[in-house]
PDB file of C-alpha atoms and ligand atoms in Angstrom:
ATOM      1  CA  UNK A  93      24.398  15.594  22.587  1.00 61.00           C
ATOM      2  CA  UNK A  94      22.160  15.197  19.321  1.00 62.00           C
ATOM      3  CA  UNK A  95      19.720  12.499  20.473  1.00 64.00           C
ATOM      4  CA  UNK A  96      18.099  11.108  16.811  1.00 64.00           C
ATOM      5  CA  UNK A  97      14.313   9.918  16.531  1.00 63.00           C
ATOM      6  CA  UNK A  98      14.563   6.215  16.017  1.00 65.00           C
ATOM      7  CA  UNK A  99      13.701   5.457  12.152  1.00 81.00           C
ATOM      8  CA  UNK A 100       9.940   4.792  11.428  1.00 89.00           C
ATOM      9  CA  UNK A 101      11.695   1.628   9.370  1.00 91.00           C
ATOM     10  CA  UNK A 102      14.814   0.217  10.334  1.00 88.00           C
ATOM     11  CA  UNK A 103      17.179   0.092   7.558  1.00 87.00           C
ATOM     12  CA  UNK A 104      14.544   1.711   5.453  1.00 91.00           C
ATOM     13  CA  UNK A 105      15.968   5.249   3.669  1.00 89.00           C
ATOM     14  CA  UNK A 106      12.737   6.401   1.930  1.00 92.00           C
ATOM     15  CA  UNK A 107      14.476   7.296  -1.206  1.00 92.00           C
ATOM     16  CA  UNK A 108      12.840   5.400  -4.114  1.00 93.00           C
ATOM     17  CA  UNK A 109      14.087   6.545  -7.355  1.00 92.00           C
ATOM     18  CA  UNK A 110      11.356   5.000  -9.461  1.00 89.00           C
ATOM     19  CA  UNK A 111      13.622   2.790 -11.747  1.00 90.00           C
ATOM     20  CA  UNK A 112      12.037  -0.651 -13.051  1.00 92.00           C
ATOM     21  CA  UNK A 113       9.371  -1.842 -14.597  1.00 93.00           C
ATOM     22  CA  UNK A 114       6.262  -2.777 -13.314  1.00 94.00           C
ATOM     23  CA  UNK A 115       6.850  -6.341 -12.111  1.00 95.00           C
ATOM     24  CA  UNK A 116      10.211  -5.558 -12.260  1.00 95.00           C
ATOM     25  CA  UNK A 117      10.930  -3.284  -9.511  1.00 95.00           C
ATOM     26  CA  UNK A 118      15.012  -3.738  -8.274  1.00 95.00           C
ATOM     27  CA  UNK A 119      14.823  -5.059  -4.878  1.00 93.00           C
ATOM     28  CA  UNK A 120      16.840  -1.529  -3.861  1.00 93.00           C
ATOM     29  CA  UNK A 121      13.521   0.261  -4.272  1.00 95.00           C
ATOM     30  CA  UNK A 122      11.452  -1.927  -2.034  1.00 96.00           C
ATOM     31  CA  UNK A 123      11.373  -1.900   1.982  1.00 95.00           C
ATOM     32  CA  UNK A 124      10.055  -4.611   3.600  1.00 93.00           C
ATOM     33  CA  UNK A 125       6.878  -3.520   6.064  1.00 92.00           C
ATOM     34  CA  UNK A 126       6.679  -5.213   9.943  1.00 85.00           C
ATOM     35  CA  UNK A 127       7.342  -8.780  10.575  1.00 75.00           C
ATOM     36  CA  UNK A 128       6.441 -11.342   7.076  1.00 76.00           C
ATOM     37  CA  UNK A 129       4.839  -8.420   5.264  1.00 79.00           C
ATOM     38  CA  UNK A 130       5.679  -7.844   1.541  1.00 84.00           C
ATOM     39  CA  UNK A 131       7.900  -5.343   0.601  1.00 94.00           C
ATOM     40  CA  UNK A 132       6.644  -2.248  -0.827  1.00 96.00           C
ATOM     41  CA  UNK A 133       8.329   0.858  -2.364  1.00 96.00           C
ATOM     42  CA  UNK A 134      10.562   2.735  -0.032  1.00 96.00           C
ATOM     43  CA  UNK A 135       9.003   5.990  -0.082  1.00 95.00           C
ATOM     44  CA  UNK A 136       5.496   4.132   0.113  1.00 97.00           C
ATOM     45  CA  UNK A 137       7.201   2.261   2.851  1.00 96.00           C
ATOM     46  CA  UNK A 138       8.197   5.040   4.947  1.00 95.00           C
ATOM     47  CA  UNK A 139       5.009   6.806   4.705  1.00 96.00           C
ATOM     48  CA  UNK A 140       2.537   3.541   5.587  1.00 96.00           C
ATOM     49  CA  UNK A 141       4.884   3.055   8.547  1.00 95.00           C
ATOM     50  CA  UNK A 142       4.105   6.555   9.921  1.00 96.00           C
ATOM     51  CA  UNK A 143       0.638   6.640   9.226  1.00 97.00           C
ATOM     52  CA  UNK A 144       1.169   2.996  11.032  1.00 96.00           C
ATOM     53  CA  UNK A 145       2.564   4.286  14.516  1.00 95.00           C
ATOM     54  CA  UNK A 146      -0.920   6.178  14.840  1.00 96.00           C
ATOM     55  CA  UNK A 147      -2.753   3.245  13.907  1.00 96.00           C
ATOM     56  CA  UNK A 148      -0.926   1.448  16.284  1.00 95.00           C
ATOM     57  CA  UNK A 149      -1.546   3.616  19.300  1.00 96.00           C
ATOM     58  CA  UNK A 150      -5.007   3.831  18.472  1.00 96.00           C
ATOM     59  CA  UNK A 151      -5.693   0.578  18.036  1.00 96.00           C
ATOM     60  CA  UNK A 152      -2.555  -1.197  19.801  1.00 95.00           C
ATOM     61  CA  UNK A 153      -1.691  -3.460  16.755  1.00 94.00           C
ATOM     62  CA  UNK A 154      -0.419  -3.122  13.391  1.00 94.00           C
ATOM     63  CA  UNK A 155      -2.202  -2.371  10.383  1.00 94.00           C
ATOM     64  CA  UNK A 156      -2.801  -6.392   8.790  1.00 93.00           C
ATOM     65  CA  UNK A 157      -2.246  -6.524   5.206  1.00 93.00           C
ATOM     66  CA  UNK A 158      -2.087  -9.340   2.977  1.00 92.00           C
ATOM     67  CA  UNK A 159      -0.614  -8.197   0.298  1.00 92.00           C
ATOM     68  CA  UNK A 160       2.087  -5.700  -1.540  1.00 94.00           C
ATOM     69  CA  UNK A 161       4.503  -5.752  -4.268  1.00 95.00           C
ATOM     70  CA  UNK A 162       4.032  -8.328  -6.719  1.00 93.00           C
ATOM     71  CA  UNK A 163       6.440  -9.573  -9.433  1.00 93.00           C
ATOM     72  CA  UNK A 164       5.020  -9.815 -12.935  1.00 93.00           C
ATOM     73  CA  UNK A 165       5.071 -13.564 -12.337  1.00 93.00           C
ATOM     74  CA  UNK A 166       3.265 -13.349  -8.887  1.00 91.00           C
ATOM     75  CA  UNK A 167       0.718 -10.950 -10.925  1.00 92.00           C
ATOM     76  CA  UNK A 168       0.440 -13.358 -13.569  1.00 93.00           C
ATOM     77  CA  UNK A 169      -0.973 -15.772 -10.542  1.00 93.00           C
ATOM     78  CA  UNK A 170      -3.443 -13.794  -9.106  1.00 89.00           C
ATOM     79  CA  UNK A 171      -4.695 -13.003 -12.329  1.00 91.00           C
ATOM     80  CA  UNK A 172      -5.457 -16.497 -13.123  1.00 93.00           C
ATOM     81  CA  UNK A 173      -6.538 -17.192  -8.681  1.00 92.00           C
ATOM     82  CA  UNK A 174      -9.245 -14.568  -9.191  1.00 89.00           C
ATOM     83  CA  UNK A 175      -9.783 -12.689 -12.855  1.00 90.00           C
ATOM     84  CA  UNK A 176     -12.221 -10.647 -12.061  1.00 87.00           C
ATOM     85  CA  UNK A 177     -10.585  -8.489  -9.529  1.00 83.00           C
ATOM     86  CA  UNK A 178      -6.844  -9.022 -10.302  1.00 86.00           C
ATOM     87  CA  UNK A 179      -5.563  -6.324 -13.084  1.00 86.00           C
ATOM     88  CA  UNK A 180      -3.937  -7.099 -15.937  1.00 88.00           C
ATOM     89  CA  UNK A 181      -0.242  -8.394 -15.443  1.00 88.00           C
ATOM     90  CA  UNK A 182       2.017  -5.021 -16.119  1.00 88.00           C
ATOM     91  CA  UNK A 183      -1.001  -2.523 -15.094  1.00 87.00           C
ATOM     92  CA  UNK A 184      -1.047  -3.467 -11.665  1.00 91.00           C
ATOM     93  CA  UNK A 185      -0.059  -0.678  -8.886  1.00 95.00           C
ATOM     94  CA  UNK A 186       0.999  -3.446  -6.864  1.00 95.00           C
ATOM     95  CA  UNK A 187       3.545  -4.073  -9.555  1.00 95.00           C
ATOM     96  CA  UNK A 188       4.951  -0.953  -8.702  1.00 96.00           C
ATOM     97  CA  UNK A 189       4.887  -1.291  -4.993  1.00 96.00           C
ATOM     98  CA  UNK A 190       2.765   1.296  -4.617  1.00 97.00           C
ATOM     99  CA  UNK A 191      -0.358  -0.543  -2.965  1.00 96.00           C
ATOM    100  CA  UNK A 192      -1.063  -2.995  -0.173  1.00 96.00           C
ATOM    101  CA  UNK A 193      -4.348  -5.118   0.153  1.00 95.00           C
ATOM    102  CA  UNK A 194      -5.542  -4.774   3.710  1.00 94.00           C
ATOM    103  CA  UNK A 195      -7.082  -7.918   6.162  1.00 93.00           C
ATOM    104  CA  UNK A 196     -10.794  -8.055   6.136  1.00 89.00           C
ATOM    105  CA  UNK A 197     -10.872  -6.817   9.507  1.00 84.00           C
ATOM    106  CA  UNK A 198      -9.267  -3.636   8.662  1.00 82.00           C
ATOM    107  CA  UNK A 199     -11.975  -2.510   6.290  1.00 85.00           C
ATOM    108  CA  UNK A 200     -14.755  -2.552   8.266  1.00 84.00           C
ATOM    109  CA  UNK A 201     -15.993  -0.504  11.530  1.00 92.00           C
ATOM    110  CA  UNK A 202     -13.460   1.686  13.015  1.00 95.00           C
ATOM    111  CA  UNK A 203     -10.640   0.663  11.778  1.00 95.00           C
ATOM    112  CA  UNK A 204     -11.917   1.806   8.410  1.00 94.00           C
ATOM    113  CA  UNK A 205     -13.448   4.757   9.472  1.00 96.00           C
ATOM    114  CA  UNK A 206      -9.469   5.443  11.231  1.00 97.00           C
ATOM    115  CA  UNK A 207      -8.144   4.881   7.822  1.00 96.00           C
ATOM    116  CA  UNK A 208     -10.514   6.862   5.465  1.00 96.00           C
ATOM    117  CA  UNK A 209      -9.997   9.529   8.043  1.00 97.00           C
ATOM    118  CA  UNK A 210      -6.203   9.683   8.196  1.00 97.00           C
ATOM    119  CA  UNK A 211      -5.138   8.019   5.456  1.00 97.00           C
ATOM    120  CA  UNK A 212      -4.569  10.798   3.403  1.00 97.00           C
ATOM    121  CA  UNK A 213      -2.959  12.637   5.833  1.00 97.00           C
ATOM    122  CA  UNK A 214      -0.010   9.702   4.820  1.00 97.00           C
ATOM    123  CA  UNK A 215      -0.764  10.084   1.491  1.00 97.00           C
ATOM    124  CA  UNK A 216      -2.589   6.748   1.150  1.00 98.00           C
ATOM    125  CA  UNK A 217      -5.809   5.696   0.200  1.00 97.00           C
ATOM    126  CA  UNK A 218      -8.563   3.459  -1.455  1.00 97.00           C
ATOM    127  CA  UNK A 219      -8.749   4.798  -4.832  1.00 96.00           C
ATOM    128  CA  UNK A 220     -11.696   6.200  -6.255  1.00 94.00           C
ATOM    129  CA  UNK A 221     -12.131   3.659  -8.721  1.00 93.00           C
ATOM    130  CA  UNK A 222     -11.683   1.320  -6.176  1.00 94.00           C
ATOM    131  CA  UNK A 223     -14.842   2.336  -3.853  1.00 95.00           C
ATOM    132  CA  UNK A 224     -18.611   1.755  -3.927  1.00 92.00           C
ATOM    133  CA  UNK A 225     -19.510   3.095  -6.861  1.00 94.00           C
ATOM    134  CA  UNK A 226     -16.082   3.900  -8.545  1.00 94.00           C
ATOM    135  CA  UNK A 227     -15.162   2.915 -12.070  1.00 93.00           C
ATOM    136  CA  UNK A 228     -13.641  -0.203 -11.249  1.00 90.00           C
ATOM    137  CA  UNK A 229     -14.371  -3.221  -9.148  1.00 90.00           C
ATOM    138  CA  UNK A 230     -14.714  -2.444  -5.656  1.00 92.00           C
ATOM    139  CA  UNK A 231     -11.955  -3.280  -4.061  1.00 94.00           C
ATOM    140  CA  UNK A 232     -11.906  -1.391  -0.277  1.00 94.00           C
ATOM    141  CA  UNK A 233      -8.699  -3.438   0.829  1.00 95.00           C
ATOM    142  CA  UNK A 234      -6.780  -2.399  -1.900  1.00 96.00           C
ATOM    143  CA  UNK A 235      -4.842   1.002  -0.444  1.00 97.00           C
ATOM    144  CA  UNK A 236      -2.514   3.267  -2.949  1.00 97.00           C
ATOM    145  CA  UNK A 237       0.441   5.615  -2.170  1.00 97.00           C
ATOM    146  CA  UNK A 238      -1.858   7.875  -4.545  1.00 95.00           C
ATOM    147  CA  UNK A 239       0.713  11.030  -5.116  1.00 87.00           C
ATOM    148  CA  UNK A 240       3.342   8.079  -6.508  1.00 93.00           C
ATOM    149  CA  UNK A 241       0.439   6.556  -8.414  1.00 93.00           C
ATOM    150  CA  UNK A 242      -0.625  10.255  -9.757  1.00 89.00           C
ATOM    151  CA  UNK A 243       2.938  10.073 -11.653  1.00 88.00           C
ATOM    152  CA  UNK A 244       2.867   7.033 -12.857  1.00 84.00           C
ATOM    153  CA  UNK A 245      -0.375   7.102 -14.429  1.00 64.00           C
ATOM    154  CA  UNK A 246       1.039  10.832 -16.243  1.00 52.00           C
ATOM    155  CA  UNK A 247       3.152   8.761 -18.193  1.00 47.00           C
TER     156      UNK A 247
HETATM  157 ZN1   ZN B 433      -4.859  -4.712  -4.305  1.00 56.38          ZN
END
């Protein structure tokens, strides 16, 4: 008898097909993360959940984030909470479901240093622009399911 890996995310597939706009992504794309998180997309999902078990059993708790998907609406919000580092409603990855913002406490020390380290190895990280230095404002909780991201921004 066939015994079958528990899922990384229960009742999560992985299969994102990309359809919707951003701020408008159909609630069959998104997965919802551990307990009260936002949803994110389903392959992003999948992918921060496994790079989440080995955060976990390093560190013996979940990865904190405070933020994921947002609606145009909920975009439209943060924009006016805090302009300066909120992107422009519709050019948001988080509009896509593609990034998470992560608690203070999880980029600093080594929890950071875990994440920098073996992020990509899940195929997330803190973008370029993102970091000290980068082309945009800095920004190291704000984490990207970069290879999705890479599409998007080809189109
Ligand atoms: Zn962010």
């Amino acid at each position: 008898m066939r015994v079958e890996a528990p899922p990384v995310l229960p009742g999560c597939d992985g299969e994102a097909t990309g359809s919707g706009l951003n701020g408008q992504v159909p609630q069959s794309e998104l997965c919802d993360l551990w307990d009260g998180h936002p949803p994110i997309r389903a392959d992003a999902a999948v992918a921060f959940a496994r790079m989440n078990e080995a955060y976990s059993a390093r560190f013996g708790e979940s990865i904190c984030i405070t933020d994921g998907y947002r609606s145009y609406a909920q975009q439209v919000a943060a924009k006016a909470a805090k302009p300066t580092l909120t992107a422009t409603p519709g050019r948001s990855n988080h509009g896509w479901g593609l990034a998470v913002d992560i608690c203070a406490d999880g980029y600093a020390g080594e929890r950071w240093d875990w994440l920098k380290a073996h992020g990509p190895e899940y195929g997330w990280d803190n973008p370029e622009w993102a970091r000290e230095g980068g082309s945009g404002p800095y920004e190291p909780w704000h984490w990207e399911f970069t290879a999705a991201v890479a599409q998007i921004d080809d189109h």
